[in-house]
């Protein structure tokens, strides 16, 4: 678990789970989390738009787009 040994310090590269990392490490993790948050929000927004579109009077165009196939004919099974 956690080390209570006084010889264990961040300087000798032994870290416990509660050690606060460097500023650069915290900034890098923050940037990664923001990217994931933005991607998640875009995915939720696209799903909401698709649900509304599929249940609207324009649903025929949604299903036509959903069923449209793109690609090389020989690769289709």
PDB file of N, CA, C and O in Angstrom:
ATOM      1  N   UNK A   1       0.828  -1.184   0.000  1.00  0.00           N
ATOM      2  CA  UNK A   1       0.000   0.000   0.000  1.00  0.00           C
ATOM      3  C   UNK A   1       0.875   1.252   0.000  1.00  0.00           C
ATOM      4  O   UNK A   1       1.643   1.439  -0.888  1.00  0.00           O
ATOM      5  N   UNK A   2       0.732   2.058   1.047  1.00  0.00           N
ATOM      6  CA  UNK A   2       1.473   3.305   1.128  1.00  0.00           C
ATOM      7  C   UNK A   2       2.711   3.111   1.979  1.00  0.00           C
ATOM      8  O   UNK A   2       2.688   2.437   2.995  1.00  0.00           O
ATOM      9  N   UNK A   3       3.761   3.727   1.552  1.00  0.00           N
ATOM     10  CA  UNK A   3       5.017   3.589   2.271  1.00  0.00           C
ATOM     11  C   UNK A   3       5.126   4.660   3.340  1.00  0.00           C
ATOM     12  O   UNK A   3       4.912   5.843   3.077  1.00  0.00           O
ATOM     13  N   UNK A   4       5.440   4.255   4.543  1.00  0.00           N
ATOM     14  CA  UNK A   4       5.681   5.198   5.631  1.00  0.00           C
ATOM     15  C   UNK A   4       7.167   5.254   5.948  1.00  0.00           C
ATOM     16  O   UNK A   4       7.567   5.768   6.973  1.00  0.00           O
ATOM     17  N   UNK A   5       7.969   4.713   5.060  1.00  0.00           N
ATOM     18  CA  UNK A   5       9.411   4.697   5.230  1.00  0.00           C
ATOM     19  C   UNK A   5       9.955   6.096   4.945  1.00  0.00           C
ATOM     20  O   UNK A   5       9.736   6.645   3.876  1.00  0.00           O
ATOM     21  N   UNK A   6      10.671   6.716   5.880  1.00  0.00           N
ATOM     22  CA  UNK A   6      11.178   8.068   5.652  1.00  0.00           C
ATOM     23  C   UNK A   6      12.227   8.136   4.552  1.00  0.00           C
ATOM     24  O   UNK A   6      12.523   9.210   4.056  1.00  0.00           O
ATOM     25  N   UNK A   7      12.788   7.006   4.141  1.00  0.00           N
ATOM     26  CA  UNK A   7      13.787   7.032   3.072  1.00  0.00           C
ATOM     27  C   UNK A   7      13.146   7.104   1.700  1.00  0.00           C
ATOM     28  O   UNK A   7      13.822   7.358   0.717  1.00  0.00           O
ATOM     29  N   UNK A   8      11.837   6.893   1.615  1.00  0.00           N
ATOM     30  CA  UNK A   8      11.142   6.947   0.332  1.00  0.00           C
ATOM     31  C   UNK A   8      10.723   8.385   0.083  1.00  0.00           C
ATOM     32  O   UNK A   8       9.937   8.960   0.814  1.00  0.00           O
ATOM     33  N   UNK A   9      11.301   8.979  -0.929  1.00  0.00           N
ATOM     34  CA  UNK A   9      11.004  10.374  -1.277  1.00  0.00           C
ATOM     35  C   UNK A   9      10.730  10.461  -2.767  1.00  0.00           C
ATOM     36  O   UNK A   9      11.111   9.566  -3.533  1.00  0.00           O
ATOM     37  N   UNK A  10      10.107  11.538  -3.201  1.00  0.00           N
ATOM     38  CA  UNK A  10       9.896  11.703  -4.653  1.00  0.00           C
ATOM     39  C   UNK A  10      11.203  11.791  -5.419  1.00  0.00           C
ATOM     40  O   UNK A  10      11.261  11.497  -6.589  1.00  0.00           O
ATOM     41  N   UNK A  11      12.286  12.176  -4.732  1.00  0.00           N
ATOM     42  CA  UNK A  11      13.565  12.319  -5.418  1.00  0.00           C
ATOM     43  C   UNK A  11      14.147  10.983  -5.854  1.00  0.00           C
ATOM     44  O   UNK A  11      14.880  10.912  -6.823  1.00  0.00           O
ATOM     45  N   UNK A  12      13.836   9.915  -5.127  1.00  0.00           N
ATOM     46  CA  UNK A  12      14.383   8.617  -5.538  1.00  0.00           C
ATOM     47  C   UNK A  12      13.377   7.832  -6.382  1.00  0.00           C
ATOM     48  O   UNK A  12      13.468   6.624  -6.476  1.00  0.00           O
ATOM     49  N   UNK A  13      12.435   8.518  -6.976  1.00  0.00           N
ATOM     50  CA  UNK A  13      11.474   7.975  -7.938  1.00  0.00           C
ATOM     51  C   UNK A  13      10.529   6.940  -7.357  1.00  0.00           C
ATOM     52  O   UNK A  13       9.981   6.134  -8.089  1.00  0.00           O
ATOM     53  N   UNK A  14      10.357   6.907  -6.070  1.00  0.00           N
ATOM     54  CA  UNK A  14       9.365   6.036  -5.440  1.00  0.00           C
ATOM     55  C   UNK A  14       8.216   6.927  -5.010  1.00  0.00           C
ATOM     56  O   UNK A  14       8.390   7.799  -4.171  1.00  0.00           O
ATOM     57  N   UNK A  15       7.057   6.735  -5.598  1.00  0.00           N
ATOM     58  CA  UNK A  15       5.908   7.590  -5.306  1.00  0.00           C
ATOM     59  C   UNK A  15       4.784   6.758  -4.737  1.00  0.00           C
ATOM     60  O   UNK A  15       4.548   5.639  -5.171  1.00  0.00           O
ATOM     61  N   UNK A  16       4.076   7.332  -3.803  1.00  0.00           N
ATOM     62  CA  UNK A  16       2.861   6.671  -3.350  1.00  0.00           C
ATOM     63  C   UNK A  16       1.686   7.254  -4.136  1.00  0.00           C
ATOM     64  O   UNK A  16       1.846   8.187  -4.918  1.00  0.00           O
ATOM     65  N   UNK A  17       0.506   6.716  -3.949  1.00  0.00           N
ATOM     66  CA  UNK A  17      -0.654   7.108  -4.747  1.00  0.00           C
ATOM     67  C   UNK A  17      -1.103   8.539  -4.479  1.00  0.00           C
ATOM     68  O   UNK A  17      -1.776   9.146  -5.304  1.00  0.00           O
ATOM     69  N   UNK A  18      -0.731   9.106  -3.353  1.00  0.00           N
ATOM     70  CA  UNK A  18      -1.191  10.451  -3.003  1.00  0.00           C
ATOM     71  C   UNK A  18      -0.182  11.535  -3.336  1.00  0.00           C
ATOM     72  O   UNK A  18      -0.432  12.700  -3.084  1.00  0.00           O
ATOM     73  N   UNK A  19       0.942  11.177  -3.919  1.00  0.00           N
ATOM     74  CA  UNK A  19       1.963  12.165  -4.251  1.00  0.00           C
ATOM     75  C   UNK A  19       1.481  13.047  -5.393  1.00  0.00           C
ATOM     76  O   UNK A  19       0.975  12.558  -6.397  1.00  0.00           O
ATOM     77  N   UNK A  20       1.655  14.322  -5.227  1.00  0.00           N
ATOM     78  CA  UNK A  20       1.280  15.268  -6.283  1.00  0.00           C
ATOM     79  C   UNK A  20       2.429  15.359  -7.273  1.00  0.00           C
ATOM     80  O   UNK A  20       3.571  15.573  -6.897  1.00  0.00           O
ATOM     81  N   UNK A  21       2.120  15.196  -8.553  1.00  0.00           N
ATOM     82  CA  UNK A  21       3.145  15.232  -9.588  1.00  0.00           C
ATOM     83  C   UNK A  21       3.610  16.645  -9.873  1.00  0.00           C
ATOM     84  O   UNK A  21       3.185  17.614  -9.242  1.00  0.00           O
ATOM     85  N   UNK A  22       4.477  16.778 -10.836  1.00  0.00           N
ATOM     86  CA  UNK A  22       5.010  18.078 -11.210  1.00  0.00           C
ATOM     87  C   UNK A  22       3.946  18.896 -11.936  1.00  0.00           C
ATOM     88  O   UNK A  22       2.907  18.388 -12.362  1.00  0.00           O
ATOM     89  N   UNK A  23       4.229  20.174 -12.088  1.00  0.00           N
ATOM     90  CA  UNK A  23       3.310  21.067 -12.783  1.00  0.00           C
ATOM     91  C   UNK A  23       3.105  20.616 -14.228  1.00  0.00           C
ATOM     92  O   UNK A  23       1.982  20.606 -14.733  1.00  0.00           O
ATOM     93  N   UNK A  24       4.193  20.234 -14.899  1.00  0.00           N
ATOM     94  CA  UNK A  24       4.081  19.798 -16.299  1.00  0.00           C
ATOM     95  C   UNK A  24       3.234  18.542 -16.424  1.00  0.00           C
ATOM     96  O   UNK A  24       2.439  18.404 -17.361  1.00  0.00           O
ATOM     97  N   UNK A  25       3.394  17.626 -15.484  1.00  0.00           N
ATOM     98  CA  UNK A  25       2.595  16.397 -15.504  1.00  0.00           C
ATOM     99  C   UNK A  25       1.116  16.721 -15.283  1.00  0.00           C
ATOM    100  O   UNK A  25       0.239  16.200 -15.983  1.00  0.00           O
ATOM    101  N   UNK A  26       0.818  17.594 -14.341  1.00  0.00           N
ATOM    102  CA  UNK A  26      -0.567  17.979 -14.072  1.00  0.00           C
ATOM    103  C   UNK A  26      -1.170  18.687 -15.274  1.00  0.00           C
ATOM    104  O   UNK A  26      -2.338  18.468 -15.622  1.00  0.00           O
ATOM    105  N   UNK A  27      -0.380  19.530 -15.935  1.00  0.00           N
ATOM    106  CA  UNK A  27      -0.873  20.236 -17.124  1.00  0.00           C
ATOM    107  C   UNK A  27      -1.160  19.260 -18.262  1.00  0.00           C
ATOM    108  O   UNK A  27      -2.177  19.372 -18.952  1.00  0.00           O
ATOM    109  N   UNK A  28      -0.268  18.273 -18.442  1.00  0.00           N
ATOM    110  CA  UNK A  28      -0.467  17.278 -19.505  1.00  0.00           C
ATOM    111  C   UNK A  28      -1.724  16.463 -19.248  1.00  0.00           C
ATOM    112  O   UNK A  28      -2.532  16.229 -20.152  1.00  0.00           O
ATOM    113  N   UNK A  29      -1.931  16.045 -18.020  1.00  0.00           N
ATOM    114  CA  UNK A  29      -3.129  15.267 -17.678  1.00  0.00           C
ATOM    115  C   UNK A  29      -4.381  16.125 -17.866  1.00  0.00           C
ATOM    116  O   UNK A  29      -5.404  15.656 -18.359  1.00  0.00           O
ATOM    117  N   UNK A  30      -4.303  17.400 -17.499  1.00  0.00           N
ATOM    118  CA  UNK A  30      -5.433  18.309 -17.708  1.00  0.00           C
ATOM    119  C   UNK A  30      -5.796  18.458 -19.170  1.00  0.00           C
ATOM    120  O   UNK A  30      -6.972  18.479 -19.538  1.00  0.00           O
ATOM    121  N   UNK A  31      -4.784  18.558 -20.021  1.00  0.00           N
ATOM    122  CA  UNK A  31      -5.044  18.670 -21.462  1.00  0.00           C
ATOM    123  C   UNK A  31      -5.702  17.408 -22.004  1.00  0.00           C
ATOM    124  O   UNK A  31      -6.630  17.482 -22.816  1.00  0.00           O
ATOM    125  N   UNK A  32      -5.252  16.254 -21.561  1.00  0.00           N
ATOM    126  CA  UNK A  32      -5.845  14.989 -22.004  1.00  0.00           C
ATOM    127  C   UNK A  32      -7.303  14.911 -21.564  1.00  0.00           C
ATOM    128  O   UNK A  32      -8.182  14.524 -22.341  1.00  0.00           O
ATOM    129  N   UNK A  33      -7.578  15.293 -20.331  1.00  0.00           N
ATOM    130  CA  UNK A  33      -8.954  15.236 -19.828  1.00  0.00           C
ATOM    131  C   UNK A  33      -9.865  16.194 -20.582  1.00  0.00           C
ATOM    132  O   UNK A  33     -11.019  15.890 -20.852  1.00  0.00           O
ATOM    133  N   UNK A  34      -9.344  17.383 -20.933  1.00  0.00           N
ATOM    134  CA  UNK A  34     -10.168  18.328 -21.701  1.00  0.00           C
ATOM    135  C   UNK A  34     -10.485  17.770 -23.084  1.00  0.00           C
ATOM    136  O   UNK A  34     -11.598  17.900 -23.570  1.00  0.00           O
ATOM    137  N   UNK A  35      -9.516  17.129 -23.727  1.00  0.00           N
ATOM    138  CA  UNK A  35      -9.760  16.539 -25.046  1.00  0.00           C
ATOM    139  C   UNK A  35     -10.814  15.445 -24.952  1.00  0.00           C
ATOM    140  O   UNK A  35     -11.690  15.346 -25.808  1.00  0.00           O
ATOM    141  N   UNK A  36     -10.730  14.614 -23.929  1.00  0.00           N
ATOM    142  CA  UNK A  36     -11.714  13.551 -23.764  1.00  0.00           C
ATOM    143  C   UNK A  36     -13.091  14.127 -23.477  1.00  0.00           C
ATOM    144  O   UNK A  36     -14.096  13.602 -23.947  1.00  0.00           O
ATOM    145  N   UNK A  37     -13.147  15.198 -22.711  1.00  0.00           N
ATOM    146  CA  UNK A  37     -14.423  15.828 -22.388  1.00  0.00           C
ATOM    147  C   UNK A  37     -15.066  16.397 -23.642  1.00  0.00           C
ATOM    148  O   UNK A  37     -16.259  16.197 -23.879  1.00  0.00           O
ATOM    149  N   UNK A  38     -14.284  17.097 -24.446  1.00  0.00           N
ATOM    150  CA  UNK A  38     -14.814  17.673 -25.687  1.00  0.00           C
ATOM    151  C   UNK A  38     -15.297  16.564 -26.619  1.00  0.00           C
ATOM    152  O   UNK A  38     -16.372  16.650 -27.197  1.00  0.00           O
ATOM    153  N   UNK A  39     -14.515  15.509 -26.760  1.00  0.00           N
ATOM    154  CA  UNK A  39     -14.922  14.396 -27.611  1.00  0.00           C
ATOM    155  C   UNK A  39     -16.202  13.747 -27.121  1.00  0.00           C
ATOM    156  O   UNK A  39     -17.084  13.407 -27.914  1.00  0.00           O
ATOM    157  N   UNK A  40     -16.332  13.582 -25.814  1.00  0.00           N
ATOM    158  CA  UNK A  40     -17.540  13.003 -25.244  1.00  0.00           C
ATOM    159  C   UNK A  40     -18.753  13.885 -25.473  1.00  0.00           C
ATOM    160  O   UNK A  40     -19.840  13.399 -25.798  1.00  0.00           O
ATOM    161  N   UNK A  41     -18.572  15.196 -25.305  1.00  0.00           N
ATOM    162  CA  UNK A  41     -19.683  16.125 -25.534  1.00  0.00           C
ATOM    163  C   UNK A  41     -20.111  16.127 -26.999  1.00  0.00           C
ATOM    164  O   UNK A  41     -21.315  16.178 -27.295  1.00  0.00           O
ATOM    165  N   UNK A  42     -19.146  16.065 -27.909  1.00  0.00           N
ATOM    166  CA  UNK A  42     -19.491  16.001 -29.339  1.00  0.00           C
ATOM    167  C   UNK A  42     -20.242  14.718 -29.667  1.00  0.00           C
ATOM    168  O   UNK A  42     -21.196  14.733 -30.449  1.00  0.00           O
ATOM    169  N   UNK A  43     -19.835  13.618 -29.066  1.00  0.00           N
ATOM    170  CA  UNK A  43     -20.513  12.338 -29.297  1.00  0.00           C
ATOM    171  C   UNK A  43     -21.946  12.375 -28.773  1.00  0.00           C
ATOM    172  O   UNK A  43     -22.884  11.919 -29.451  1.00  0.00           O
ATOM    173  N   UNK A  44     -22.151  12.939 -27.590  1.00  0.00           N
ATOM    174  CA  UNK A  44     -23.502  13.046 -27.020  1.00  0.00           C
ATOM    175  C   UNK A  44     -24.360  13.972 -27.885  1.00  0.00           C
ATOM    176  O   UNK A  44     -25.529  13.670 -28.157  1.00  0.00           O
ATOM    177  N   UNK A  45     -23.790  15.080 -28.331  1.00  0.00           N
ATOM    178  CA  UNK A  45     -24.536  16.017 -29.180  1.00  0.00           C
ATOM    179  C   UNK A  45     -24.947  15.345 -30.497  1.00  0.00           C
ATOM    180  O   UNK A  45     -26.097  15.491 -30.939  1.00  0.00           O
ATOM    181  N   UNK A  46     -24.030  14.590 -31.112  1.00  0.00           N
ATOM    182  CA  UNK A  46     -24.350  13.896 -32.368  1.00  0.00           C
ATOM    183  C   UNK A  46     -25.439  12.849 -32.140  1.00  0.00           C
ATOM    184  O   UNK A  46     -26.340  12.690 -32.978  1.00  0.00           O
ATOM    185  N   UNK A  47     -25.395  12.150 -31.024  1.00  0.00           N
ATOM    186  CA  UNK A  47     -26.419  11.148 -30.721  1.00  0.00           C
ATOM    187  C   UNK A  47     -27.777  11.807 -30.533  1.00  0.00           C
ATOM    188  O   UNK A  47     -28.798  11.297 -31.026  1.00  0.00           O
ATOM    189  N   UNK A  48     -27.809  12.931 -29.845  1.00  0.00           N
ATOM    190  CA  UNK A  48     -29.084  13.646 -29.648  1.00  0.00           C
ATOM    191  C   UNK A  48     -29.654  14.140 -30.980  1.00  0.00           C
ATOM    192  O   UNK A  48     -30.857  14.032 -31.224  1.00  0.00           O
ATOM    193  N   UNK A  49     -28.787  14.670 -31.833  1.00  0.00           N
ATOM    194  CA  UNK A  49     -29.239  15.133 -33.152  1.00  0.00           C
ATOM    195  C   UNK A  49     -29.800  13.960 -33.952  1.00  0.00           C
ATOM    196  O   UNK A  49     -30.858  14.072 -34.593  1.00  0.00           O
ATOM    197  N   UNK A  50     -29.116  12.807 -33.901  1.00  0.00           N
ATOM    198  CA  UNK A  50     -29.589  11.630 -34.643  1.00  0.00           C
ATOM    199  C   UNK A  50     -30.933  11.139 -34.118  1.00  0.00           C
ATOM    200  O   UNK A  50     -31.814  10.768 -34.904  1.00  0.00           O
ATOM    201  N   UNK A  51     -31.119  11.156 -32.809  1.00  0.00           N
ATOM    202  CA  UNK A  51     -32.400  10.713 -32.227  1.00  0.00           C
ATOM    203  C   UNK A  51     -33.533  11.627 -32.650  1.00  0.00           C
ATOM    204  O   UNK A  51     -34.612  11.171 -33.052  1.00  0.00           O
ATOM    205  N   UNK A  52     -33.299  12.928 -32.575  1.00  0.00           N
ATOM    206  CA  UNK A  52     -34.338  13.889 -32.976  1.00  0.00           C
ATOM    207  C   UNK A  52     -34.625  13.764 -34.462  1.00  0.00           C
ATOM    208  O   UNK A  52     -35.796  13.756 -34.881  1.00  0.00           O
ATOM    209  N   UNK A  53     -33.578  13.665 -35.283  1.00  0.00           N
ATOM    210  CA  UNK A  53     -33.745  13.559 -36.732  1.00  0.00           C
ATOM    211  C   UNK A  53     -34.496  12.276 -37.105  1.00  0.00           C
ATOM    212  O   UNK A  53     -35.392  12.288 -37.948  1.00  0.00           O
ATOM    213  N   UNK A  54     -34.172  11.156 -36.463  1.00  0.00           N
ATOM    214  CA  UNK A  54     -34.820   9.881 -36.778  1.00  0.00           C
ATOM    215  C   UNK A  54     -36.283   9.855 -36.364  1.00  0.00           C
ATOM    216  O   UNK A  54     -37.067   9.071 -36.899  1.00  0.00           O
ATOM    217  N   UNK A  55     -36.669  10.717 -35.438  1.00  0.00           N
ATOM    218  CA  UNK A  55     -38.059  10.755 -34.978  1.00  0.00           C
ATOM    219  C   UNK A  55     -38.801  11.995 -35.450  1.00  0.00           C
ATOM    220  O   UNK A  55     -39.861  12.321 -34.929  1.00  0.00           O
ATOM    221  N   UNK A  56     -38.256  12.667 -36.434  1.00  0.00           N
ATOM    222  CA  UNK A  56     -38.880  13.871 -36.972  1.00  0.00           C
ATOM    223  C   UNK A  56     -39.601  13.538 -38.287  1.00  0.00           C
ATOM    224  O   UNK A  56     -39.491  12.421 -38.803  1.00  0.00           O
ATOM    225  N   UNK A  57     -40.323  14.503 -38.836  1.00  0.00           N
ATOM    226  CA  UNK A  57     -40.952  14.273 -40.146  1.00  0.00           C
ATOM    227  C   UNK A  57     -39.929  14.015 -41.260  1.00  0.00           C
ATOM    228  O   UNK A  57     -40.273  13.462 -42.298  1.00  0.00           O
ATOM    229  N   UNK A  58     -38.659  14.390 -41.040  1.00  0.00           N
ATOM    230  CA  UNK A  58     -37.615  14.173 -42.044  1.00  0.00           C
ATOM    231  C   UNK A  58     -36.902  12.842 -41.831  1.00  0.00           C
ATOM    232  O   UNK A  58     -35.771  12.641 -42.280  1.00  0.00           O
ATOM    233  N   UNK A  59     -37.552  11.891 -41.164  1.00  0.00           N
ATOM    234  CA  UNK A  59     -36.925  10.610 -40.836  1.00  0.00           C
ATOM    235  C   UNK A  59     -36.522   9.823 -42.081  1.00  0.00           C
ATOM    236  O   UNK A  59     -35.543   9.072 -42.040  1.00  0.00           O
ATOM    237  N   UNK A  60     -37.253   9.993 -43.190  1.00  0.00           N
ATOM    238  CA  UNK A  60     -36.897   9.258 -44.408  1.00  0.00           C
ATOM    239  C   UNK A  60     -35.485   9.607 -44.876  1.00  0.00           C
ATOM    240  O   UNK A  60     -34.731   8.729 -45.306  1.00  0.00           O
ATOM    241  N   UNK A  61     -35.103  10.870 -44.788  1.00  0.00           N
ATOM    242  CA  UNK A  61     -33.748  11.250 -45.196  1.00  0.00           C
ATOM    243  C   UNK A  61     -32.709  10.684 -44.230  1.00  0.00           C
ATOM    244  O   UNK A  61     -31.613  10.312 -44.643  1.00  0.00           O
ATOM    245  N   UNK A  62     -33.034  10.592 -42.949  1.00  0.00           N
ATOM    246  CA  UNK A  62     -32.121   9.996 -41.967  1.00  0.00           C
ATOM    247  C   UNK A  62     -31.874   8.529 -42.300  1.00  0.00           C
ATOM    248  O   UNK A  62     -30.735   8.074 -42.338  1.00  0.00           O
ATOM    249  N   UNK A  63     -32.948   7.775 -42.565  1.00  0.00           N
ATOM    250  CA  UNK A  63     -32.794   6.349 -42.858  1.00  0.00           C
ATOM    251  C   UNK A  63     -32.129   6.123 -44.214  1.00  0.00           C
ATOM    252  O   UNK A  63     -31.401   5.149 -44.391  1.00  0.00           O
ATOM    253  N   UNK A  64     -32.344   7.019 -45.172  1.00  0.00           N
ATOM    254  CA  UNK A  64     -31.660   6.911 -46.464  1.00  0.00           C
ATOM    255  C   UNK A  64     -30.153   7.104 -46.278  1.00  0.00           C
ATOM    256  O   UNK A  64     -29.342   6.366 -46.854  1.00  0.00           O
ATOM    257  N   UNK A  65     -29.780   8.075 -45.442  1.00  0.00           N
ATOM    258  CA  UNK A  65     -28.364   8.296 -45.170  1.00  0.00           C
ATOM    259  C   UNK A  65     -27.775   7.128 -44.385  1.00  0.00           C
ATOM    260  O   UNK A  65     -26.662   6.678 -44.659  1.00  0.00           O
ATOM    261  N   UNK A  66     -28.528   6.614 -43.416  1.00  0.00           N
ATOM    262  CA  UNK A  66     -28.063   5.483 -42.611  1.00  0.00           C
ATOM    263  C   UNK A  66     -27.804   4.249 -43.471  1.00  0.00           C
ATOM    264  O   UNK A  66     -26.848   3.510 -43.252  1.00  0.00           O
ATOM    265  N   UNK A  67     -28.628   4.014 -44.475  1.00  0.00           N
ATOM    266  CA  UNK A  67     -28.523   2.814 -45.302  1.00  0.00           C
ATOM    267  C   UNK A  67     -27.628   2.997 -46.527  1.00  0.00           C
ATOM    268  O   UNK A  67     -27.408   2.039 -47.275  1.00  0.00           O
ATOM    269  N   UNK A  68     -27.109   4.204 -46.735  1.00  0.00           N
ATOM    270  CA  UNK A  68     -26.237   4.473 -47.881  1.00  0.00           C
ATOM    271  C   UNK A  68     -24.912   3.738 -47.697  1.00  0.00           C
ATOM    272  O   UNK A  68     -24.303   3.783 -46.642  1.00  0.00           O
ATOM    273  N   UNK A  69     -24.474   3.019 -48.723  1.00  0.00           N
ATOM    274  CA  UNK A  69     -23.237   2.245 -48.656  1.00  0.00           C
ATOM    275  C   UNK A  69     -22.160   2.913 -49.487  1.00  0.00           C
ATOM    276  O   UNK A  69     -22.386   3.291 -50.633  1.00  0.00           O
ATOM    277  N   UNK A  70     -20.995   3.034 -48.906  1.00  0.00           N
ATOM    278  CA  UNK A  70     -19.849   3.640 -49.570  1.00  0.00           C
ATOM    279  C   UNK A  70     -18.739   2.605 -49.591  1.00  0.00           C
ATOM    280  O   UNK A  70     -18.505   1.901 -48.612  1.00  0.00           O
ATOM    281  N   UNK A  71     -18.055   2.500 -50.710  1.00  0.00           N
ATOM    282  CA  UNK A  71     -16.914   1.584 -50.777  1.00  0.00           C
ATOM    283  C   UNK A  71     -16.835   0.891 -52.102  1.00  0.00           C
ATOM    284  O   UNK A  71     -17.659   1.050 -52.995  1.00  0.00           O
ATOM    285  N   UNK A  72     -15.819   0.092 -52.222  1.00  0.00           N
ATOM    286  CA  UNK A  72     -15.539  -0.655 -53.425  1.00  0.00           C
ATOM    287  C   UNK A  72     -16.439  -1.869 -53.474  1.00  0.00           C
ATOM    288  O   UNK A  72     -16.501  -2.654 -52.518  1.00  0.00           O
ATOM    289  N   UNK A  73     -17.156  -2.060 -54.562  1.00  0.00           N
ATOM    290  CA  UNK A  73     -18.143  -3.124 -54.688  1.00  0.00           C
ATOM    291  C   UNK A  73     -17.569  -4.515 -54.456  1.00  0.00           C
ATOM    292  O   UNK A  73     -18.211  -5.371 -53.863  1.00  0.00           O
ATOM    293  N   UNK A  74     -16.338  -4.766 -54.892  1.00  0.00           N
ATOM    294  CA  UNK A  74     -15.741  -6.082 -54.768  1.00  0.00           C
ATOM    295  C   UNK A  74     -15.441  -6.448 -53.304  1.00  0.00           C
ATOM    296  O   UNK A  74     -15.312  -7.613 -52.969  1.00  0.00           O
ATOM    297  N   UNK A  75     -15.344  -5.471 -52.431  1.00  0.00           N
ATOM    298  CA  UNK A  75     -15.022  -5.718 -51.023  1.00  0.00           C
ATOM    299  C   UNK A  75     -16.280  -6.001 -50.185  1.00  0.00           C
ATOM    300  O   UNK A  75     -16.162  -6.441 -49.049  1.00  0.00           O
ATOM    301  N   UNK A  76     -17.432  -5.739 -50.729  1.00  0.00           N
ATOM    302  CA  UNK A  76     -18.674  -5.994 -49.984  1.00  0.00           C
ATOM    303  C   UNK A  76     -18.995  -7.479 -49.989  1.00  0.00           C
ATOM    304  O   UNK A  76     -18.782  -8.194 -50.940  1.00  0.00           O
ATOM    305  N   UNK A  77     -19.569  -7.951 -48.899  1.00  0.00           N
ATOM    306  CA  UNK A  77     -19.920  -9.374 -48.859  1.00  0.00           C
ATOM    307  C   UNK A  77     -21.353  -9.619 -49.204  1.00  0.00           C
ATOM    308  O   UNK A  77     -22.203  -8.845 -49.189  1.00  0.00           O
TER     309      UNK A  77
END
